[in-house]
């Protein structure tokens, strides 16, 4: 049976979208098919950005038009007919999903009491329990300035709860839970207690004998403050210069530069937008230079108002400066420009990773997601989707946090991934690079890496320590201290030595370096684990309903029988480490005793070695892929085998076969290939593809952290 939850509030601007994102993310961890439904959309002419943001979640595979019920106009024309249409359209979504998050209306059209009552009526007719979101801000969307507003007292939040719960009771809607959002961070416990008192006294609460959970999420200005892109929309402007990637940065202030250059500079603020008349070119140049200098606050952007064209000489000068700072041009006057910017509200959208991560981190930190899903009646299924597997990685990494070093601090993808890892509490991080440059770039990108250690690979103390150690390790190769001091400033060597000396638990690199550059220092310094002769790799292949392990697909071109046995044993251990029951298939072009030839004999000998070295391991070989993976084929080719037809670890006879197979399965079967995951080293070092996406880097960091949890001390 499909489980659903209806998220509504008593007023607008309560932050339902961030709560809905958190609930959807929690459901995605325990169910393979999550859905989203919006009973009342703002209009059909303009797409609903909240719904679009939720549909963009990796767990949702639904079309936008299928997830919209009716519009405000439909409700106004005939509320009963609109309700019938909502139920009809919801049932179509419900049939495709295991769990559905329903997001109530946004209070953009009708009065609050009537709208809450109608939302409660919808929830009752859909049979969906209500998660009530209470706004923690006194002004709640009115007279807010760049996300700043006055907090409600615990008593005021309790009063709002009382009124809202009465409406739910009147419409016979079932209350599932209450979340006070945007609450005063200094009084969360008092707010929860105040709401709890109201909930416990309400007849609608606890009618089924259960205790209604109450949680509180603190206000986070970064979720409310507008982005530079939002400012661009508000002033109806055009981006004329600067990096479009920086449009996602939050705007925390406005400086109106209606004075001379020397008087503007002291008034610059961190993450502010500077409004400059387009004919005050000297002020524009001064603001750009101040932003680049590092001695003034870092600006979010510049808005040129008045509609004046910049002189060609000034344009040429700006181009020569190469500043990434967004410069927006608008035809509005100074007053209108400033007012519009001040009244711009932030939007939680999928294109702002920082906002997205912040919202999820807040929800995970303050809401018991396990209780939420359990109370909703969503049980963990037997199938494991790629997304569920990735969530499992994050949860395991978070349970025993380790420190991971990221040598490529100059790569934007690495910085964005670092921000996600830190906000989600996946691992502690050390980022290599010049601190001023790394942190400055993070500020420009609008991401938060404050909790990361940023370390220069030229730090004199560390270079001396690392050079001494590297010279000792490589003395047999004639490496002197001077040569070592030069070598260890390379970020791959620097990071590897940090792992070797216990300053970090693992390393992730390769986004901007070759595989050889990443793992060569590991071969020299970390070396192989006891009982392992070679370093190899696996890919974790997340199919639609299960996860398989493929090895070796990245390191050893033509392994010997002994190396194949090593790969098999290491791959089985890796599988077990990630919760996969290892059943090892030693792949070949023949099955059992049917084939002959050098390649088959190599696999046969490797299989015998695996049985000798790890007698407890379920292993079969030589075996063809179809016999290993397909139960029907297995019954014909290898009946009675404990591995055939149910293999989870596939060991390929050579790199050519392995690399091509994983890519073929990835592309043709839509599998998510996570890796390569290096195995066989004393401590975890993992290599990234140079085309790695931010999500790939996050997953690899989580994997490395999990490997470190099981690494020898």
XYZ file of C-alpha atoms in Angstrom:
713
model
C 0.000 0.000 0.000
C 1.263 3.469 -0.896
C 2.080 5.652 2.104
C 1.525 9.386 1.795
C 2.059 12.477 3.911
C 0.443 15.899 3.461
C 2.665 18.876 4.298
C 0.789 22.102 4.981
C 1.066 25.242 7.068
C -1.119 27.875 8.646
C 0.425 30.742 6.648
C 2.811 31.564 3.845
C 6.606 31.744 3.936
C 6.881 29.050 6.582
C 9.520 27.068 4.683
C 7.346 24.105 3.638
C 9.607 23.470 0.660
C 12.666 22.735 2.811
C 10.584 20.464 5.071
C 9.154 18.696 2.014
C 12.683 18.171 0.663
C 13.783 16.671 3.975
C 10.775 14.325 4.127
C 11.261 13.246 0.500
C 14.948 12.572 1.136
C 14.113 10.505 4.228
C 11.535 8.436 2.326
C 13.996 7.873 -0.519
C 16.305 6.050 1.876
C 13.745 3.332 2.572
C 11.583 3.076 -0.518
C 12.491 2.528 -4.170
C 9.697 4.617 -5.718
C 9.035 8.002 -4.102
C 6.582 10.482 -5.592
C 5.539 14.107 -5.240
C 2.136 15.721 -5.674
C 1.027 19.362 -5.617
C -2.775 19.616 -5.142
C -2.944 23.365 -5.878
C -0.422 25.083 -8.129
C -0.019 28.805 -8.542
C -0.900 28.718 -12.216
C -0.553 26.695 -15.396
C 1.204 29.519 -17.228
C 4.255 29.436 -14.925
C 5.809 26.238 -13.621
C 5.834 25.760 -9.856
C 9.488 26.053 -8.750
C 8.874 24.108 -5.509
C 7.429 21.172 -7.413
C 10.231 21.361 -9.983
C 12.829 21.292 -7.213
C 11.286 18.182 -5.631
C 10.842 16.442 -8.989
C 14.541 17.010 -9.621
C 15.344 14.745 -6.672
C 17.058 11.563 -7.843
C 14.402 9.323 -6.281
C 11.494 10.789 -8.271
C 10.702 9.693 -11.816
C 7.459 11.495 -12.630
C 6.429 14.066 -15.219
C 5.648 17.590 -14.000
C 2.139 17.703 -15.523
C 1.169 14.444 -13.816
C 1.995 15.824 -10.382
C -0.237 18.916 -10.439
C -3.841 18.826 -9.270
C -5.625 22.131 -9.976
C -4.967 25.866 -9.913
C -6.230 28.573 -7.583
C -8.644 29.605 -10.337
C -10.140 26.111 -10.356
C -10.634 26.220 -6.569
C -12.274 29.649 -6.793
C -14.629 28.582 -9.567
C -15.847 25.379 -7.917
C -14.136 24.096 -4.775
C -15.974 20.743 -4.762
C -15.210 20.009 -8.402
C -11.591 21.020 -7.816
C -11.383 18.598 -4.888
C -12.725 15.750 -7.010
C -10.154 16.546 -9.691
C -7.363 16.614 -7.078
C -8.334 13.163 -5.777
C -8.482 11.769 -9.313
C -5.062 13.094 -10.281
C -3.495 12.052 -6.981
C -4.678 8.466 -7.427
C -2.823 8.313 -10.742
C 0.420 9.346 -9.007
C -0.208 7.042 -6.046
C -0.485 4.041 -8.379
C 3.104 4.610 -9.555
C 4.725 5.074 -6.148
C 5.458 3.399 -2.830
C 5.338 6.712 -0.932
C 4.101 10.188 -1.912
C 4.966 13.590 -0.451
C 2.021 15.968 -0.932
C 2.820 19.688 -0.678
C -0.022 21.968 0.319
C -0.748 25.375 -1.212
C 1.363 28.492 -0.700
C -1.076 31.126 0.584
C -0.619 33.305 -2.453
C -4.260 33.840 -3.302
C -6.811 33.502 -0.501
C -7.053 34.173 3.215
C -5.120 31.988 5.620
C -7.949 30.368 7.611
C -9.911 29.384 4.521
C -6.810 28.040 2.815
C -5.716 25.915 5.757
C -9.231 24.492 6.054
C -9.244 23.585 2.367
C -5.806 21.932 2.663
C -7.073 19.928 5.635
C -10.110 18.899 3.604
C -7.854 17.730 0.760
C -5.691 15.735 3.164
C -8.735 14.017 4.669
C -10.065 13.071 1.213
C -6.691 11.733 0.105
C -6.368 9.716 3.315
C -3.012 11.369 3.994
C -1.911 12.304 7.528
C -0.857 15.930 7.951
C 2.611 17.172 8.797
C 1.868 20.674 10.069
C 4.598 23.288 9.490
C 4.531 26.295 11.827
C 6.314 29.525 10.919
C 8.842 30.696 13.469
C 9.056 34.309 12.206
C 6.825 37.096 13.499
C 6.690 38.934 10.164
C 6.483 35.752 8.089
C 7.150 37.160 4.664
C 6.110 40.720 5.416
C 8.713 43.442 5.890
C 11.517 40.912 5.705
C 14.793 42.359 4.488
C 17.093 39.930 2.675
C 15.888 37.126 4.887
C 16.069 39.051 8.170
C 12.981 39.100 10.375
C 11.935 38.957 14.025
C 11.591 35.562 15.719
C 8.342 34.462 17.351
C 8.392 33.605 21.030
C 7.656 30.010 22.113
C 4.245 31.172 23.329
C 3.428 32.755 19.965
C 4.400 29.574 18.118
C 2.184 27.619 20.503
C -0.760 29.930 19.744
C -0.305 29.414 15.989
C -0.231 25.657 16.623
C -3.485 25.813 18.582
C -5.329 27.668 15.812
C -3.988 25.414 13.066
C -4.758 22.166 14.889
C -8.326 23.350 15.497
C -8.755 23.790 11.735
C -7.401 20.300 11.105
C -9.748 18.884 13.704
C -12.739 20.650 12.150
C -11.990 19.088 8.745
C -11.265 15.656 10.328
C -7.705 15.586 9.061
C -5.299 13.291 10.905
C -2.321 15.020 12.511
C 0.886 13.068 11.920
C 3.591 15.441 13.210
C 4.374 19.126 13.798
C 7.517 20.996 12.758
C 8.183 24.551 13.886
C 10.340 25.908 11.057
C 12.523 29.008 10.938
C 12.457 28.938 14.740
C 14.605 30.971 17.119
C 17.812 28.923 17.400
C 18.292 29.979 21.031
C 14.886 28.682 22.178
C 14.301 25.446 20.244
C 13.570 23.354 23.337
C 11.100 25.932 24.685
C 9.326 26.091 21.312
C 9.037 22.301 21.150
C 7.679 22.245 24.719
C 5.124 24.970 23.943
C 3.862 23.167 20.844
C 3.941 19.816 22.632
C 1.607 21.169 25.291
C -0.879 22.248 22.616
C -0.603 18.981 20.680
C -1.112 16.793 23.733
C -4.231 18.732 24.694
C -5.806 18.526 21.229
C -8.478 15.840 20.647
C -7.245 15.302 17.080
C -3.778 14.410 18.341
C -3.168 11.002 19.747
C -6.636 9.786 18.855
C -5.103 6.587 17.476
C -3.068 6.083 20.627
C 0.249 7.316 19.233
C 2.281 10.277 20.390
C 2.448 13.002 17.748
C 6.114 13.955 17.184
C 7.071 17.626 17.517
C 10.317 19.010 16.113
C 11.825 22.463 15.596
C 14.185 23.616 12.836
C 16.251 26.745 13.513
C 16.287 29.742 11.189
C 19.176 29.706 8.721
C 19.577 32.995 6.935
C 21.266 31.364 3.955
C 18.027 29.526 3.164
C 16.017 32.732 3.127
C 18.466 35.225 1.673
C 18.104 35.705 -2.091
C 20.684 34.533 -4.581
C 22.365 36.807 -7.094
C 20.210 35.105 -9.727
C 17.120 36.060 -7.718
C 18.328 39.664 -7.632
C 18.869 39.556 -11.398
C 15.243 38.460 -11.861
C 13.913 41.062 -9.416
C 15.569 44.008 -11.142
C 14.726 42.599 -14.585
C 18.408 42.823 -15.369
C 20.948 41.199 -17.660
C 24.265 39.598 -16.758
C 26.823 41.556 -18.781
C 30.062 40.407 -17.116
C 31.230 37.761 -14.670
C 30.942 34.029 -14.080
C 27.349 32.672 -14.353
C 28.300 29.937 -11.854
C 28.508 32.620 -9.145
C 24.841 33.588 -9.563
C 23.950 31.000 -6.929
C 25.729 32.920 -4.158
C 23.516 34.326 -1.387
C 23.092 38.093 -1.021
C 23.359 39.252 2.601
C 23.412 43.025 2.141
C 22.930 45.981 -0.221
C 25.317 48.908 -0.627
C 24.024 51.872 -2.632
C 27.110 53.520 -4.087
C 25.739 57.005 -4.602
C 28.916 58.739 -3.482
C 32.544 59.057 -4.432
C 34.883 56.112 -4.652
C 36.776 56.824 -1.414
C 33.531 56.940 0.545
C 32.105 53.777 -1.018
C 35.039 51.514 -0.174
C 34.673 51.663 3.662
C 30.974 50.790 3.298
C 31.476 47.514 1.392
C 30.027 44.479 3.189
C 30.630 40.744 2.971
C 28.334 39.042 0.398
C 26.655 42.348 -0.461
C 25.341 43.552 -3.802
C 26.645 46.992 -4.720
C 24.210 49.221 -6.640
C 26.180 51.626 -8.850
C 24.833 54.151 -11.379
C 26.154 52.925 -14.733
C 27.767 56.303 -15.457
C 29.914 56.134 -12.275
C 32.611 54.020 -13.909
C 35.303 54.998 -11.388
C 33.174 53.508 -8.578
C 32.593 50.355 -10.629
C 36.337 49.856 -11.173
C 37.059 50.552 -7.520
C 34.507 47.921 -6.424
C 36.018 45.328 -8.788
C 39.541 46.033 -7.558
C 38.434 45.970 -3.903
C 36.787 42.589 -4.441
C 39.942 41.193 -6.065
C 42.346 42.656 -3.527
C 41.634 40.299 -0.650
C 41.831 43.209 1.794
C 38.161 44.173 1.426
C 34.979 42.113 1.934
C 34.087 39.621 -0.793
C 31.126 40.928 -2.802
C 28.222 38.871 -4.158
C 27.704 41.042 -7.223
C 27.331 44.491 -8.764
C 24.140 45.993 -10.196
C 24.576 48.841 -12.672
C 21.380 50.876 -12.827
C 20.146 53.626 -15.088
C 20.478 51.856 -18.430
C 23.661 53.702 -19.498
C 26.055 51.887 -21.828
C 29.574 51.357 -20.518
C 32.280 53.081 -22.635
C 34.365 50.739 -24.796
C 37.543 51.660 -22.929
C 35.944 50.678 -19.609
C 34.676 47.391 -21.063
C 38.182 46.631 -22.314
C 39.628 47.429 -18.882
C 37.101 45.171 -17.120
C 37.874 42.348 -19.535
C 41.559 42.768 -18.771
C 40.943 42.458 -15.038
C 39.333 39.053 -15.591
C 37.093 39.391 -12.535
C 34.506 36.585 -12.125
C 32.234 38.883 -10.056
C 28.742 39.037 -11.656
C 27.857 42.455 -13.074
C 24.157 42.989 -13.776
C 22.722 45.833 -15.847
C 19.192 47.193 -15.299
C 17.229 50.143 -16.670
C 15.680 50.872 -13.260
C 16.548 53.920 -11.184
C 18.584 53.719 -8.005
C 15.639 53.751 -5.580
C 13.590 51.139 -7.445
C 16.650 48.934 -7.846
C 17.485 49.042 -4.136
C 13.879 48.412 -3.065
C 13.497 45.450 -5.376
C 16.720 43.895 -4.144
C 15.762 44.388 -0.495
C 12.406 42.700 -1.088
C 13.814 39.732 -3.009
C 13.254 36.428 -1.235
C 15.394 33.369 -1.446
C 14.173 30.252 -3.197
C 15.102 26.693 -2.399
C 15.927 25.373 -5.837
C 17.900 22.476 -7.236
C 20.407 24.791 -8.930
C 21.751 26.012 -5.562
C 23.706 23.092 -4.093
C 24.641 25.066 -0.978
C 21.002 25.878 -0.194
C 19.989 22.307 -1.010
C 22.645 20.809 1.259
C 21.905 23.274 4.054
C 18.199 22.422 4.032
C 18.879 18.675 4.133
C 21.519 19.039 6.842
C 19.163 21.077 9.055
C 16.393 18.517 8.615
C 18.638 15.544 9.337
C 20.121 17.248 12.396
C 16.828 18.197 14.054
C 14.293 15.609 12.857
C 14.345 11.930 13.769
C 14.010 10.619 10.206
C 14.009 6.992 11.323
C 11.029 7.672 13.608
C 9.329 9.640 10.833
C 9.515 6.833 8.279
C 8.663 4.156 10.842
C 5.603 6.030 12.113
C 4.504 6.577 8.540
C 4.567 2.815 8.033
C 7.289 2.711 5.403
C 9.321 -0.458 5.808
C 12.701 -1.124 4.251
C 12.216 -3.233 1.089
C 14.318 -6.199 0.013
C 15.467 -4.439 -3.174
C 18.254 -1.858 -3.072
C 18.091 0.945 -5.630
C 21.192 2.957 -6.575
C 19.941 5.909 -4.572
C 19.231 3.774 -1.520
C 22.729 2.310 -1.766
C 24.261 5.796 -1.949
C 22.248 6.845 1.106
C 23.531 3.761 2.888
C 27.095 4.806 2.134
C 26.465 8.251 3.599
C 24.843 6.829 6.738
C 27.728 4.407 7.322
C 30.356 7.094 6.792
C 28.548 9.452 9.122
C 28.236 6.844 11.884
C 32.005 6.813 12.485
C 33.440 9.994 10.967
C 36.929 9.902 9.515
C 39.233 12.574 8.117
C 39.771 12.528 4.360
C 42.354 14.655 2.556
C 41.453 16.228 -0.795
C 44.615 17.322 -2.615
C 42.858 19.192 -5.441
C 41.657 22.302 -3.643
C 41.846 24.407 -6.816
C 39.097 22.400 -8.534
C 35.568 23.863 -8.161
C 33.998 20.389 -8.245
C 36.107 19.324 -5.295
C 35.144 22.442 -3.327
C 31.441 21.922 -4.048
C 31.700 18.269 -3.024
C 33.568 19.304 0.127
C 30.756 21.692 1.067
C 28.210 18.889 0.659
C 30.303 16.434 2.683
C 30.756 18.924 5.513
C 27.129 20.056 5.639
C 25.869 16.439 5.653
C 28.401 15.377 8.290
C 29.843 12.611 6.090
C 33.502 13.161 6.970
C 35.996 15.654 8.319
C 38.110 17.152 5.542
C 41.563 18.542 4.897
C 41.804 20.420 1.593
C 45.219 21.099 0.070
C 45.908 24.502 -1.460
C 46.813 28.015 -0.451
C 44.254 28.904 2.267
C 43.530 32.418 0.976
C 42.937 31.163 -2.563
C 40.871 28.121 -1.589
C 38.658 29.896 0.913
C 38.324 32.912 -1.355
C 37.126 30.739 -4.221
C 34.653 28.984 -1.923
C 33.217 32.362 -0.923
C 32.911 33.336 -4.597
C 31.047 30.099 -5.302
C 28.708 30.774 -2.390
C 29.600 27.553 -0.583
C 30.584 26.949 3.033
C 33.836 25.098 3.786
C 34.530 26.826 7.103
C 34.709 23.504 8.933
C 37.422 22.148 6.628
C 41.121 22.383 7.373
C 42.845 24.098 4.437
C 46.549 23.338 4.330
C 49.246 24.605 1.995
C 51.424 21.842 0.476
C 54.325 24.272 0.957
C 53.795 24.598 4.709
C 57.352 24.551 6.061
C 56.651 22.442 9.155
C 54.814 19.724 7.233
C 57.260 19.755 4.316
C 60.173 19.148 6.706
C 58.346 16.338 8.501
C 57.189 14.696 5.277
C 60.546 15.056 3.535
C 62.297 13.346 6.443
C 59.853 10.455 6.336
C 59.892 10.116 2.535
C 63.710 10.163 2.453
C 63.709 7.380 5.063
C 61.198 5.281 3.112
C 63.040 5.719 -0.193
C 66.605 5.607 1.123
C 67.139 2.293 -0.670
C 66.487 4.168 -3.918
C 69.090 6.791 -3.036
C 66.543 9.582 -2.351
C 68.126 12.445 -0.375
C 66.384 14.877 1.981
C 66.683 17.676 -0.604
C 65.087 15.506 -3.299
C 62.372 14.447 -0.877
C 61.629 18.057 0.107
C 61.051 18.861 -3.555
C 58.900 15.756 -4.121
C 56.573 16.087 -1.133
C 55.268 19.509 -2.207
C 53.432 17.679 -4.989
C 49.849 17.486 -3.705
C 49.517 13.727 -4.337
C 52.667 12.961 -2.341
C 51.726 15.486 0.349
C 48.244 13.977 0.780
C 49.547 10.400 0.730
C 52.083 11.214 3.449
C 49.313 12.724 5.551
C 47.502 9.383 5.365
C 50.703 7.433 5.998
C 51.517 9.452 9.137
C 47.968 9.358 10.505
C 47.132 13.016 9.881
C 44.276 11.809 7.655
C 42.460 8.476 7.401
C 42.214 8.388 3.612
C 42.711 10.364 0.411
C 40.535 11.081 -2.628
C 42.147 12.580 -5.715
C 42.171 12.337 -9.498
C 39.638 14.984 -10.574
C 42.502 17.026 -11.997
C 45.292 14.411 -12.093
C 45.921 11.126 -13.886
C 45.394 7.787 -12.184
C 49.137 7.178 -12.223
C 49.806 10.529 -10.542
C 47.277 9.671 -7.826
C 48.287 6.115 -6.981
C 52.058 6.085 -7.627
C 52.758 7.734 -4.235
C 50.503 5.130 -2.605
C 52.585 2.309 -4.094
C 55.762 3.950 -2.768
C 54.512 5.040 0.662
C 51.331 3.239 1.772
C 52.213 -0.123 0.161
C 50.034 -3.222 0.037
C 48.199 -4.787 2.962
C 49.575 -7.996 4.564
C 48.821 -11.080 2.470
C 48.059 -9.023 -0.660
C 50.514 -8.882 -3.517
C 48.819 -6.394 -5.821
C 46.661 -3.283 -5.679
C 43.488 -3.655 -7.705
C 40.130 -1.954 -8.050
C 36.423 -2.620 -8.141
C 33.389 -0.778 -9.345
C 30.235 -0.955 -7.235
C 27.573 -1.442 -9.915
C 24.223 -0.236 -8.605
C 21.539 -1.829 -10.790
C 17.816 -1.133 -10.506
C 17.287 -3.596 -7.641
C 20.714 -4.764 -6.393
C 24.392 -3.869 -6.156
C 27.152 -5.954 -7.758
C 30.933 -5.766 -7.483
C 33.095 -5.778 -10.642
C 36.869 -6.228 -10.418
C 39.446 -5.433 -11.720
C 38.341 -2.753 -14.162
C 40.994 -0.067 -13.786
C 44.473 -1.137 -12.623
C 46.033 -4.483 -13.740
C 46.046 -5.016 -17.538
C 46.727 -8.764 -17.694
C 46.759 -10.381 -14.252
C 48.422 -13.732 -13.572
C 46.581 -16.560 -11.804
C 48.059 -15.430 -8.496
C 47.015 -11.822 -9.132
C 43.502 -12.922 -10.156
C 43.215 -14.806 -6.879
C 44.329 -11.667 -5.022
C 41.743 -9.599 -6.886
C 39.006 -12.116 -6.023
C 39.835 -12.225 -2.312
C 40.208 -8.435 -2.098
C 36.961 -7.868 -4.052
C 35.059 -10.225 -1.748
C 36.386 -8.330 1.282
C 35.364 -5.019 -0.304
C 31.889 -6.384 -1.041
C 31.485 -7.472 2.573
C 32.671 -4.073 3.766
C 29.804 -2.438 1.861
C 27.107 -4.842 3.036
C 27.113 -7.142 -0.009
C 27.159 -10.896 0.664
C 30.128 -12.080 -1.475
C 29.485 -14.876 -3.973
C 32.445 -14.776 -6.344
C 32.302 -15.638 -10.055
C 35.701 -16.090 -11.761
C 34.707 -15.147 -15.290
C 35.892 -16.784 -18.480
C 34.592 -17.606 -21.953
C 33.691 -21.128 -20.794
C 31.840 -22.624 -17.834
C 33.116 -25.488 -15.666
C 35.159 -28.117 -17.446
C 33.775 -27.391 -20.921
C 36.577 -25.168 -22.229
C 40.314 -25.354 -22.731
C 43.053 -22.881 -23.542
C 45.598 -20.746 -21.720
C 43.092 -18.085 -20.687
C 40.662 -20.651 -19.265
C 43.431 -22.474 -17.447
C 44.560 -19.159 -15.891
C 41.085 -18.636 -14.424
C 40.861 -22.295 -13.320
C 44.165 -22.028 -11.483
C 43.118 -18.709 -9.910
C 39.878 -20.281 -8.657
C 41.828 -23.108 -7.013
C 44.105 -20.566 -5.317
C 41.092 -18.634 -3.980
C 39.644 -21.846 -2.489
C 42.985 -22.616 -0.917
C 43.531 -19.120 0.531
C 39.908 -18.423 1.567
C 38.098 -21.768 2.000
C 35.087 -20.021 3.620
C 34.456 -17.969 0.464
C 31.779 -19.045 -2.024
C 33.567 -19.028 -5.383
C 32.934 -20.577 -8.807
C 35.098 -20.617 -11.890
C 35.696 -20.680 -14.722
C 32.172 -19.446 -15.402
C 30.542 -17.346 -18.120
C 28.772 -14.122 -17.211
C 25.303 -15.386 -18.148
C 25.719 -18.508 -16.014
C 26.917 -16.376 -13.104
C 24.132 -13.793 -13.298
C 21.054 -15.613 -14.673
C 19.392 -18.337 -12.601
C 17.792 -20.035 -15.621
C 21.109 -20.315 -17.468
C 22.798 -21.469 -14.274
C 20.371 -24.396 -13.878
C 21.330 -25.602 -17.364
C 25.092 -24.971 -17.277
C 26.029 -25.435 -13.616
C 23.171 -26.962 -11.578
C 23.612 -27.157 -7.824
C 26.186 -24.342 -7.643
C 25.957 -21.965 -4.694
C 27.294 -19.135 -6.867
C 25.955 -19.694 -10.386
C 22.896 -17.563 -11.105
C 23.329 -15.542 -7.906
C 26.876 -14.144 -8.076
C 27.474 -10.757 -6.476
C 31.231 -10.381 -7.152
C 32.402 -10.691 -10.770
C 36.150 -11.086 -11.334
C 37.179 -10.424 -14.924
C 40.128 -12.259 -16.506
C 41.781 -9.049 -17.753
C 41.453 -5.276 -17.780
C 40.182 -5.136 -21.371
C 37.202 -7.343 -20.510
C 36.490 -5.700 -17.166
C 36.694 -2.097 -18.307
C 34.515 -2.638 -21.359
C 31.963 -4.742 -19.460
C 31.408 -2.234 -16.678
C 30.976 0.563 -19.227
C 28.587 -1.546 -21.322
C 26.431 -2.369 -18.290
C 26.579 1.249 -17.131
C 25.367 2.604 -20.472
C 22.980 -0.091 -21.653
C 21.417 -1.140 -18.343
C 21.362 2.310 -16.764
C 23.476 1.143 -13.834
C 25.257 3.609 -11.574
C 28.972 2.781 -11.541
C 30.572 3.892 -8.274
C 34.346 3.803 -8.383
C 36.967 2.810 -9.109
C 37.478 1.765 -5.488
C 41.112 0.851 -4.890
C 41.752 -2.196 -2.715
C 44.787 -3.966 -1.383
C 46.510 -0.886 0.101
C 47.360 -0.578 3.783
C 45.260 2.565 3.989
C 42.515 3.832 1.660
C 43.518 5.956 -1.341
C 40.937 6.372 -4.096
C 41.155 7.718 -7.602
C 38.544 9.849 -9.360
C 37.775 10.096 -13.036
C 38.864 13.430 -14.456
C 35.290 13.801 -15.656
C 33.913 13.175 -12.161
C 30.758 14.996 -11.148
C 30.222 16.516 -7.716
C 28.025 13.568 -6.682
C 30.758 11.126 -7.778
C 33.270 12.892 -5.558
C 30.871 12.872 -2.581
C 30.253 9.123 -3.028
C 33.967 8.386 -3.298
C 34.679 10.361 -0.120
C 31.977 8.339 1.684
C 33.456 5.081 0.349
C 36.952 6.087 1.428
C 35.673 6.969 4.903
C 33.999 3.543 5.198
C 37.206 1.836 4.067
C 39.083 3.798 6.718
C 36.682 2.567 9.387
C 37.885 -0.946 8.668
C 41.510 -0.101 8.063
C 44.207 -1.425 10.362
C 45.524 1.025 12.893
